PDB file of N, CA and C in Angstrom:
ATOM      1  N   MET A   1       0.817  -1.141  -0.036  1.00 45.00           N
ATOM      2  CA  MET A   1       0.020   0.013   0.017  1.00 45.00           C
ATOM      3  C   MET A   1       0.889   1.234  -0.018  1.00 45.00           C
ATOM      4  N   THR A   2       0.603   2.194  -0.875  1.00 47.00           N
ATOM      5  CA  THR A   2       1.383   3.381  -0.944  1.00 47.00           C
ATOM      6  C   THR A   2       0.868   4.389   0.114  1.00 47.00           C
ATOM      7  N   THR A   3       1.672   5.349   0.506  1.00 49.00           N
ATOM      8  CA  THR A   3       1.308   6.328   1.432  1.00 49.00           C
ATOM      9  C   THR A   3       0.056   7.101   0.953  1.00 49.00           C
ATOM     10  N   GLY A   4       0.047   7.458  -0.358  1.00 58.00           N
ATOM     11  CA  GLY A   4      -1.057   8.184  -0.941  1.00 58.00           C
ATOM     12  C   GLY A   4      -2.401   7.455  -0.783  1.00 58.00           C
ATOM     13  N   ALA A   5      -2.361   6.087  -0.725  1.00 66.00           N
ATOM     14  CA  ALA A   5      -3.544   5.295  -0.576  1.00 66.00           C
ATOM     15  C   ALA A   5      -4.111   5.387   0.859  1.00 66.00           C
ATOM     16  N   ARG A   6      -3.339   5.994   1.755  1.00 92.00           N
ATOM     17  CA  ARG A   6      -3.794   6.103   3.129  1.00 92.00           C
ATOM     18  C   ARG A   6      -4.258   7.559   3.427  1.00 92.00           C
ATOM     19  N   ARG A   7      -4.357   8.353   2.379  1.00 96.00           N
ATOM     20  CA  ARG A   7      -4.851   9.735   2.451  1.00 96.00           C
ATOM     21  C   ARG A   7      -6.263   9.767   1.912  1.00 96.00           C
ATOM     22  N   VAL A   8      -7.113  10.363   2.686  1.00 97.00           N
ATOM     23  CA  VAL A   8      -8.513  10.554   2.261  1.00 97.00           C
ATOM     24  C   VAL A   8      -8.791  12.060   2.088  1.00 97.00           C
ATOM     25  N   GLU A   9      -9.509  12.258   0.981  1.00 98.00           N
ATOM     26  CA  GLU A   9      -9.837  13.699   0.686  1.00 98.00           C
ATOM     27  C   GLU A   9     -11.389  13.729   0.474  1.00 98.00           C
ATOM     28  N   ILE A  10     -12.005  14.700   1.112  1.00 98.00           N
ATOM     29  CA  ILE A  10     -13.417  14.937   0.872  1.00 98.00           C
ATOM     30  C   ILE A  10     -13.591  16.354   0.229  1.00 98.00           C
ATOM     31  N   GLU A  11     -13.968  16.340  -0.987  1.00 98.00           N
ATOM     32  CA  GLU A  11     -14.194  17.616  -1.671  1.00 98.00           C
ATOM     33  C   GLU A  11     -15.684  17.927  -1.606  1.00 98.00           C
ATOM     34  N   TYR A  12     -15.985  19.127  -1.212  1.00 98.00           N
ATOM     35  CA  TYR A  12     -17.367  19.553  -0.959  1.00 98.00           C
ATOM     36  C   TYR A  12     -17.640  20.892  -1.565  1.00 98.00           C
ATOM     37  N   CYS A  13     -18.916  21.152  -1.872  1.00 98.00           N
ATOM     38  CA  CYS A  13     -19.329  22.367  -2.481  1.00 98.00           C
ATOM     39  C   CYS A  13     -19.554  23.455  -1.422  1.00 98.00           C
ATOM     40  N   THR A  14     -18.783  24.539  -1.515  1.00 98.00           N
ATOM     41  CA  THR A  14     -18.946  25.649  -0.568  1.00 98.00           C
ATOM     42  C   THR A  14     -20.225  26.449  -0.774  1.00 98.00           C
ATOM     43  N   ARG A  15     -20.633  26.545  -2.032  1.00 97.00           N
ATOM     44  CA  ARG A  15     -21.837  27.299  -2.350  1.00 97.00           C
ATOM     45  C   ARG A  15     -23.102  26.602  -1.829  1.00 97.00           C
ATOM     46  N   CYS A  16     -23.011  25.280  -1.749  1.00 97.00           N
ATOM     47  CA  CYS A  16     -24.151  24.454  -1.237  1.00 97.00           C
ATOM     48  C   CYS A  16     -24.105  24.333   0.265  1.00 97.00           C
ATOM     49  N   ARG A  17     -23.056  24.895   0.867  1.00 97.00           N
ATOM     50  CA  ARG A  17     -22.923  24.852   2.351  1.00 97.00           C
ATOM     51  C   ARG A  17     -22.790  23.390   2.905  1.00 97.00           C
ATOM     52  N   TRP A  18     -21.998  22.618   2.204  1.00 97.00           N
ATOM     53  CA  TRP A  18     -21.846  21.231   2.603  1.00 97.00           C
ATOM     54  C   TRP A  18     -20.659  20.937   3.494  1.00 97.00           C
ATOM     55  N   LEU A  19     -20.008  22.057   4.033  1.00 97.00           N
ATOM     56  CA  LEU A  19     -18.880  21.855   4.915  1.00 97.00           C
ATOM     57  C   LEU A  19     -19.316  21.047   6.196  1.00 97.00           C
ATOM     58  N   PRO A  20     -20.437  21.344   6.854  1.00 97.00           N
ATOM     59  CA  PRO A  20     -20.853  20.572   8.018  1.00 97.00           C
ATOM     60  C   PRO A  20     -20.956  19.080   7.747  1.00 97.00           C
ATOM     61  N   ARG A  21     -21.486  18.782   6.580  1.00 96.00           N
ATOM     62  CA  ARG A  21     -21.651  17.354   6.175  1.00 96.00           C
ATOM     63  C   ARG A  21     -20.254  16.708   5.963  1.00 96.00           C
ATOM     64  N   ALA A  22     -19.415  17.407   5.269  1.00 97.00           N
ATOM     65  CA  ALA A  22     -18.079  16.875   4.992  1.00 97.00           C
ATOM     66  C   ALA A  22     -17.284  16.758   6.290  1.00 97.00           C
ATOM     67  N   ALA A  23     -17.351  17.721   7.159  1.00 97.00           N
ATOM     68  CA  ALA A  23     -16.677  17.648   8.459  1.00 97.00           C
ATOM     69  C   ALA A  23     -17.128  16.504   9.319  1.00 97.00           C
ATOM     70  N   TRP A  24     -18.432  16.272   9.336  1.00 96.00           N
ATOM     71  CA  TRP A  24     -18.991  15.157  10.096  1.00 96.00           C
ATOM     72  C   TRP A  24     -18.486  13.795   9.550  1.00 96.00           C
ATOM     73  N   LEU A  25     -18.466  13.725   8.182  1.00 97.00           N
ATOM     74  CA  LEU A  25     -18.029  12.424   7.573  1.00 97.00           C
ATOM     75  C   LEU A  25     -16.524  12.263   7.888  1.00 97.00           C
ATOM     76  N   ALA A  26     -15.763  13.370   7.852  1.00 97.00           N
ATOM     77  CA  ALA A  26     -14.321  13.328   8.167  1.00 97.00           C
ATOM     78  C   ALA A  26     -14.127  12.820   9.557  1.00 97.00           C
ATOM     79  N   GLN A  27     -14.899  13.291  10.524  1.00 97.00           N
ATOM     80  CA  GLN A  27     -14.811  12.874  11.888  1.00 97.00           C
ATOM     81  C   GLN A  27     -15.128  11.347  12.022  1.00 97.00           C
ATOM     82  N   GLU A  28     -16.160  10.907  11.321  1.00 95.00           N
ATOM     83  CA  GLU A  28     -16.481   9.457  11.339  1.00 95.00           C
ATOM     84  C   GLU A  28     -15.313   8.641  10.801  1.00 95.00           C
ATOM     85  N   LEU A  29     -14.693   9.054   9.739  1.00 96.00           N
ATOM     86  CA  LEU A  29     -13.608   8.342   9.108  1.00 96.00           C
ATOM     87  C   LEU A  29     -12.366   8.322  10.017  1.00 96.00           C
ATOM     88  N   LEU A  30     -12.043   9.468  10.608  1.00 96.00           N
ATOM     89  CA  LEU A  30     -10.898   9.576  11.441  1.00 96.00           C
ATOM     90  C   LEU A  30     -11.054   8.756  12.709  1.00 96.00           C
ATOM     91  N   THR A  31     -12.310   8.694  13.234  1.00 95.00           N
ATOM     92  CA  THR A  31     -12.543   7.879  14.405  1.00 95.00           C
ATOM     93  C   THR A  31     -12.421   6.402  14.153  1.00 95.00           C
ATOM     94  N   THR A  32     -12.916   5.986  12.966  1.00 95.00           N
ATOM     95  CA  THR A  32     -12.864   4.584  12.605  1.00 95.00           C
ATOM     96  C   THR A  32     -11.481   4.120  12.183  1.00 95.00           C
ATOM     97  N   PHE A  33     -10.763   4.984  11.537  1.00 95.00           N
ATOM     98  CA  PHE A  33      -9.443   4.611  10.964  1.00 95.00           C
ATOM     99  C   PHE A  33      -8.320   5.401  11.499  1.00 95.00           C
ATOM    100  N   GLU A  34      -8.368   5.643  12.788  1.00 92.00           N
ATOM    101  CA  GLU A  34      -7.329   6.489  13.408  1.00 92.00           C
ATOM    102  C   GLU A  34      -5.936   5.920  13.305  1.00 92.00           C
ATOM    103  N   GLN A  35      -5.745   4.667  13.169  1.00 92.00           N
ATOM    104  CA  GLN A  35      -4.415   4.055  13.007  1.00 92.00           C
ATOM    105  C   GLN A  35      -4.057   3.862  11.579  1.00 92.00           C
ATOM    106  N   GLU A  36      -5.042   3.759  10.691  1.00 95.00           N
ATOM    107  CA  GLU A  36      -4.768   3.388   9.303  1.00 95.00           C
ATOM    108  C   GLU A  36      -4.569   4.602   8.362  1.00 95.00           C
ATOM    109  N   LEU A  37      -5.205   5.731   8.655  1.00 96.00           N
ATOM    110  CA  LEU A  37      -5.018   6.889   7.767  1.00 96.00           C
ATOM    111  C   LEU A  37      -3.858   7.760   8.139  1.00 96.00           C
ATOM    112  N   THR A  38      -3.172   8.260   7.190  1.00 95.00           N
ATOM    113  CA  THR A  38      -2.060   9.163   7.397  1.00 95.00           C
ATOM    114  C   THR A  38      -2.546  10.599   7.345  1.00 95.00           C
ATOM    115  N   GLU A  39      -3.605  10.880   6.624  1.00 96.00           N
ATOM    116  CA  GLU A  39      -4.099  12.250   6.430  1.00 96.00           C
ATOM    117  C   GLU A  39      -5.570  12.265   5.982  1.00 96.00           C
ATOM    118  N   LEU A  40      -6.274  13.190   6.389  1.00 97.00           N
ATOM    119  CA  LEU A  40      -7.644  13.438   5.885  1.00 97.00           C
ATOM    120  C   LEU A  40      -7.749  14.889   5.550  1.00 97.00           C
ATOM    121  N   ALA A  41      -8.158  15.221   4.364  1.00 98.00           N
ATOM    122  CA  ALA A  41      -8.206  16.600   3.922  1.00 98.00           C
ATOM    123  C   ALA A  41      -9.636  16.960   3.511  1.00 98.00           C
ATOM    124  N   LEU A  42     -10.025  18.192   3.846  1.00 98.00           N
ATOM    125  CA  LEU A  42     -11.300  18.733   3.389  1.00 98.00           C
ATOM    126  C   LEU A  42     -10.905  19.749   2.322  1.00 98.00           C
ATOM    127  N   LYS A  43     -11.492  19.548   1.125  1.00 98.00           N
ATOM    128  CA  LYS A  43     -11.117  20.390  -0.048  1.00 98.00           C
ATOM    129  C   LYS A  43     -12.333  21.142  -0.492  1.00 98.00           C
ATOM    130  N   PRO A  44     -12.343  22.499  -0.372  1.00 98.00           N
ATOM    131  CA  PRO A  44     -13.466  23.249  -0.839  1.00 98.00           C
ATOM    132  C   PRO A  44     -13.582  23.239  -2.361  1.00 98.00           C
ATOM    133  N   GLY A  45     -14.814  23.103  -2.830  1.00 98.00           N
ATOM    134  CA  GLY A  45     -15.100  23.088  -4.267  1.00 98.00           C
ATOM    135  C   GLY A  45     -16.385  23.819  -4.550  1.00 98.00           C
ATOM    136  N   THR A  46     -16.800  23.738  -5.782  1.00 97.00           N
ATOM    137  CA  THR A  46     -18.043  24.357  -6.247  1.00 97.00           C
ATOM    138  C   THR A  46     -18.795  23.440  -7.189  1.00 97.00           C
ATOM    139  N   GLY A  47     -19.962  23.865  -7.640  1.00 97.00           N
ATOM    140  CA  GLY A  47     -20.695  23.119  -8.634  1.00 97.00           C
ATOM    141  C   GLY A  47     -21.445  21.904  -8.111  1.00 97.00           C
ATOM    142  N   GLY A  48     -21.727  21.918  -6.772  1.00 97.00           N
ATOM    143  CA  GLY A  48     -22.457  20.728  -6.232  1.00 97.00           C
ATOM    144  C   GLY A  48     -21.610  19.522  -5.978  1.00 97.00           C
ATOM    145  N   VAL A  49     -20.339  19.695  -5.954  1.00 97.00           N
ATOM    146  CA  VAL A  49     -19.394  18.562  -5.730  1.00 97.00           C
ATOM    147  C   VAL A  49     -19.448  18.024  -4.313  1.00 97.00           C
ATOM    148  N   PHE A  50     -19.442  16.722  -4.188  1.00 97.00           N
ATOM    149  CA  PHE A  50     -19.250  16.045  -2.899  1.00 97.00           C
ATOM    150  C   PHE A  50     -18.651  14.676  -3.269  1.00 97.00           C
ATOM    151  N   VAL A  51     -17.299  14.636  -3.233  1.00 98.00           N
ATOM    152  CA  VAL A  51     -16.538  13.439  -3.684  1.00 98.00           C
ATOM    153  C   VAL A  51     -15.572  13.063  -2.596  1.00 98.00           C
ATOM    154  N   VAL A  52     -15.526  11.732  -2.335  1.00 97.00           N
ATOM    155  CA  VAL A  52     -14.533  11.187  -1.388  1.00 97.00           C
ATOM    156  C   VAL A  52     -13.539  10.364  -2.208  1.00 97.00           C
ATOM    157  N   ARG A  53     -12.249  10.662  -1.904  1.00 97.00           N
ATOM    158  CA  ARG A  53     -11.140  10.009  -2.590  1.00 97.00           C
ATOM    159  C   ARG A  53     -10.248   9.320  -1.527  1.00 97.00           C
ATOM    160  N   VAL A  54      -9.719   8.131  -1.926  1.00 96.00           N
ATOM    161  CA  VAL A  54      -8.696   7.504  -1.155  1.00 96.00           C
ATOM    162  C   VAL A  54      -7.470   7.455  -2.115  1.00 96.00           C
ATOM    163  N   GLY A  55      -6.460   8.230  -1.757  1.00 95.00           N
ATOM    164  CA  GLY A  55      -5.379   8.431  -2.658  1.00 95.00           C
ATOM    165  C   GLY A  55      -5.904   9.170  -3.845  1.00 95.00           C
ATOM    166  N   ASP A  56      -5.685   8.662  -5.058  1.00 94.00           N
ATOM    167  CA  ASP A  56      -6.241   9.336  -6.280  1.00 94.00           C
ATOM    168  C   ASP A  56      -7.572   8.670  -6.723  1.00 94.00           C
ATOM    169  N   GLU A  57      -7.984   7.677  -6.009  1.00 96.00           N
ATOM    170  CA  GLU A  57      -9.194   6.907  -6.458  1.00 96.00           C
ATOM    171  C   GLU A  57     -10.464   7.541  -5.836  1.00 96.00           C
ATOM    172  N   VAL A  58     -11.438   7.790  -6.663  1.00 97.00           N
ATOM    173  CA  VAL A  58     -12.711   8.235  -6.236  1.00 97.00           C
ATOM    174  C   VAL A  58     -13.497   7.072  -5.738  1.00 97.00           C
ATOM    175  N   VAL A  59     -13.896   7.091  -4.453  1.00 96.00           N
ATOM    176  CA  VAL A  59     -14.650   5.980  -3.883  1.00 96.00           C
ATOM    177  C   VAL A  59     -16.114   6.397  -3.656  1.00 96.00           C
ATOM    178  N   TRP A  60     -16.410   7.667  -3.696  1.00 97.00           N
ATOM    179  CA  TRP A  60     -17.823   8.085  -3.676  1.00 97.00           C
ATOM    180  C   TRP A  60     -18.015   9.407  -4.403  1.00 97.00           C
ATOM    181  N   ASP A  61     -19.016   9.482  -5.194  1.00 97.00           N
ATOM    182  CA  ASP A  61     -19.276  10.704  -5.956  1.00 97.00           C
ATOM    183  C   ASP A  61     -20.772  10.975  -5.862  1.00 97.00           C
ATOM    184  N   ARG A  62     -21.168  12.061  -5.233  1.00 96.00           N
ATOM    185  CA  ARG A  62     -22.618  12.380  -5.028  1.00 96.00           C
ATOM    186  C   ARG A  62     -23.333  12.458  -6.305  1.00 96.00           C
ATOM    187  N   ARG A  63     -22.729  12.854  -7.356  1.00 96.00           N
ATOM    188  CA  ARG A  63     -23.405  12.981  -8.669  1.00 96.00           C
ATOM    189  C   ARG A  63     -23.849  11.640  -9.183  1.00 96.00           C
ATOM    190  N   GLU A  64     -23.063  10.601  -8.921  1.00 96.00           N
ATOM    191  CA  GLU A  64     -23.405   9.263  -9.424  1.00 96.00           C
ATOM    192  C   GLU A  64     -24.184   8.412  -8.368  1.00 96.00           C
ATOM    193  N   GLN A  65     -23.839   8.650  -7.126  1.00 94.00           N
ATOM    194  CA  GLN A  65     -24.439   7.785  -6.074  1.00 94.00           C
ATOM    195  C   GLN A  65     -25.240   8.413  -5.036  1.00 94.00           C
ATOM    196  N   GLY A  66     -25.460   9.709  -5.115  1.00 93.00           N
ATOM    197  CA  GLY A  66     -26.228  10.382  -4.133  1.00 93.00           C
ATOM    198  C   GLY A  66     -25.320  10.617  -2.845  1.00 93.00           C
ATOM    199  N   PHE A  67     -25.938  11.262  -1.863  1.00 91.00           N
ATOM    200  CA  PHE A  67     -25.184  11.485  -0.626  1.00 91.00           C
ATOM    201  C   PHE A  67     -24.954  10.156   0.073  1.00 91.00           C
ATOM    202  N   PRO A  68     -23.690   9.972   0.595  1.00 87.00           N
ATOM    203  CA  PRO A  68     -23.429   8.703   1.151  1.00 87.00           C
ATOM    204  C   PRO A  68     -23.834   8.571   2.632  1.00 87.00           C
ATOM    205  N   GLU A  69     -24.246   7.333   2.950  1.00 88.00           N
ATOM    206  CA  GLU A  69     -24.381   6.982   4.358  1.00 88.00           C
ATOM    207  C   GLU A  69     -22.946   6.758   4.893  1.00 88.00           C
ATOM    208  N   PRO A  70     -22.665   7.083   6.109  1.00 90.00           N
ATOM    209  CA  PRO A  70     -21.290   6.856   6.603  1.00 90.00           C
ATOM    210  C   PRO A  70     -20.842   5.411   6.474  1.00 90.00           C
ATOM    211  N   THR A  71     -21.689   4.480   6.717  1.00 93.00           N
ATOM    212  CA  THR A  71     -21.319   3.056   6.576  1.00 93.00           C
ATOM    213  C   THR A  71     -20.819   2.730   5.229  1.00 93.00           C
ATOM    214  N   ALA A  72     -21.446   3.214   4.171  1.00 94.00           N
ATOM    215  CA  ALA A  72     -20.986   2.934   2.810  1.00 94.00           C
ATOM    216  C   ALA A  72     -19.649   3.500   2.542  1.00 94.00           C
ATOM    217  N   VAL A  73     -19.357   4.676   2.993  1.00 95.00           N
ATOM    218  CA  VAL A  73     -18.078   5.261   2.823  1.00 95.00           C
ATOM    219  C   VAL A  73     -17.043   4.559   3.645  1.00 95.00           C
ATOM    220  N   LYS A  74     -17.392   4.224   4.866  1.00 95.00           N
ATOM    221  CA  LYS A  74     -16.433   3.520   5.704  1.00 95.00           C
ATOM    222  C   LYS A  74     -16.019   2.167   5.073  1.00 95.00           C
ATOM    223  N   GLN A  75     -16.958   1.486   4.475  1.00 95.00           N
ATOM    224  CA  GLN A  75     -16.684   0.188   3.786  1.00 95.00           C
ATOM    225  C   GLN A  75     -15.758   0.439   2.614  1.00 95.00           C
ATOM    226  N   ALA A  76     -16.019   1.461   1.820  1.00 95.00           N
ATOM    227  CA  ALA A  76     -15.203   1.767   0.671  1.00 95.00           C
ATOM    228  C   ALA A  76     -13.780   2.122   1.084  1.00 95.00           C
ATOM    229  N   VAL A  77     -13.646   2.912   2.119  1.00 95.00           N
ATOM    230  CA  VAL A  77     -12.311   3.288   2.626  1.00 95.00           C
ATOM    231  C   VAL A  77     -11.658   2.082   3.194  1.00 95.00           C
ATOM    232  N   ARG A  78     -12.372   1.339   3.988  1.00 95.00           N
ATOM    233  CA  ARG A  78     -11.763   0.126   4.606  1.00 95.00           C
ATOM    234  C   ARG A  78     -11.208  -0.838   3.574  1.00 95.00           C
ATOM    235  N   ASP A  79     -11.967  -1.049   2.518  1.00 95.00           N
ATOM    236  CA  ASP A  79     -11.539  -1.973   1.452  1.00 95.00           C
ATOM    237  C   ASP A  79     -10.227  -1.553   0.809  1.00 95.00           C
ATOM    238  N   ARG A  80      -9.891  -0.246   0.937  1.00 94.00           N
ATOM    239  CA  ARG A  80      -8.647   0.215   0.332  1.00 94.00           C
ATOM    240  C   ARG A  80      -7.450   0.390   1.357  1.00 94.00           C
ATOM    241  N   VAL A  81      -7.783   0.723   2.566  1.00 94.00           N
ATOM    242  CA  VAL A  81      -6.707   1.037   3.548  1.00 94.00           C
ATOM    243  C   VAL A  81      -6.505  -0.064   4.592  1.00 94.00           C
ATOM    244  N   ALA A  82      -7.528  -0.877   4.891  1.00 92.00           N
ATOM    245  CA  ALA A  82      -7.427  -1.928   5.911  1.00 92.00           C
ATOM    246  C   ALA A  82      -8.416  -3.064   5.592  1.00 92.00           C
ATOM    247  N   PRO A  83      -8.152  -3.777   4.498  1.00 91.00           N
ATOM    248  CA  PRO A  83      -9.111  -4.820   4.063  1.00 91.00           C
ATOM    249  C   PRO A  83      -9.541  -5.801   5.099  1.00 91.00           C
ATOM    250  N   GLY A  84      -8.654  -6.134   6.048  1.00 88.00           N
ATOM    251  CA  GLY A  84      -9.017  -7.123   7.099  1.00 88.00           C
ATOM    252  C   GLY A  84      -9.798  -6.570   8.293  1.00 88.00           C
ATOM    253  N   LYS A  85      -9.889  -5.261   8.312  1.00 91.00           N
ATOM    254  CA  LYS A  85     -10.516  -4.639   9.494  1.00 91.00           C
ATOM    255  C   LYS A  85     -12.036  -4.831   9.560  1.00 91.00           C
ATOM    256  N   THR A  86     -12.555  -5.168  10.687  1.00 91.00           N
ATOM    257  CA  THR A  86     -13.966  -5.331  10.878  1.00 91.00           C
ATOM    258  C   THR A  86     -14.523  -3.944  11.268  1.00 91.00           C
ATOM    259  N   LEU A  87     -15.694  -3.659  10.789  1.00 89.00           N
ATOM    260  CA  LEU A  87     -16.334  -2.381  11.144  1.00 89.00           C
ATOM    261  C   LEU A  87     -17.402  -2.589  12.223  1.00 89.00           C
ATOM    262  N   GLY A  88     -17.418  -3.754  12.804  1.00 77.00           N
ATOM    263  CA  GLY A  88     -18.345  -4.015  13.852  1.00 77.00           C
ATOM    264  C   GLY A  88     -19.832  -3.871  13.449  1.00 77.00           C
ATOM    265  N   HIS A  89     -20.594  -3.164  14.208  1.00 65.00           N
ATOM    266  CA  HIS A  89     -22.018  -3.030  14.015  1.00 65.00           C
ATOM    267  C   HIS A  89     -22.291  -2.278  12.709  1.00 65.00           C
ATOM    268  N   SER A  90     -21.355  -1.523  12.194  1.00 56.00           N
ATOM    269  CA  SER A  90     -21.523  -0.795  10.949  1.00 56.00           C
ATOM    270  C   SER A  90     -21.696  -1.664   9.752  1.00 56.00           C
ATOM    271  N   GLU A  91     -21.285  -2.921   9.832  1.00 57.00           N
ATOM    272  CA  GLU A  91     -21.304  -3.807   8.692  1.00 57.00           C
ATOM    273  C   GLU A  91     -22.595  -4.559   8.560  1.00 57.00           C
ATOM    274  N   LYS A  92     -23.433  -4.436   9.614  1.00 51.00           N
ATOM    275  CA  LYS A  92     -24.640  -5.257   9.559  1.00 51.00           C
ATOM    276  C   LYS A  92     -25.793  -4.577   8.819  1.00 51.00           C
TER     277      LYS A  92
END
């Protein structure tokens, strides 16, 4: 696994006022993957963007998948940074 693959970026639309949603999701990811992630960045954007990336890979795009439930994003991130990690009750 490369170091870049342990970096998560959440790009959110500032005009849509999605910072609180992005920050909440960031908190969820940092709490779940406190040992596995090297960095989590919030990236301001425009045009209705809400995209989650692990390294350079898009794992969630609001335009294609709608707003994510935290469990879905946690599973996508886990599959890339800690495949053997259990998410406990989040996986049920």
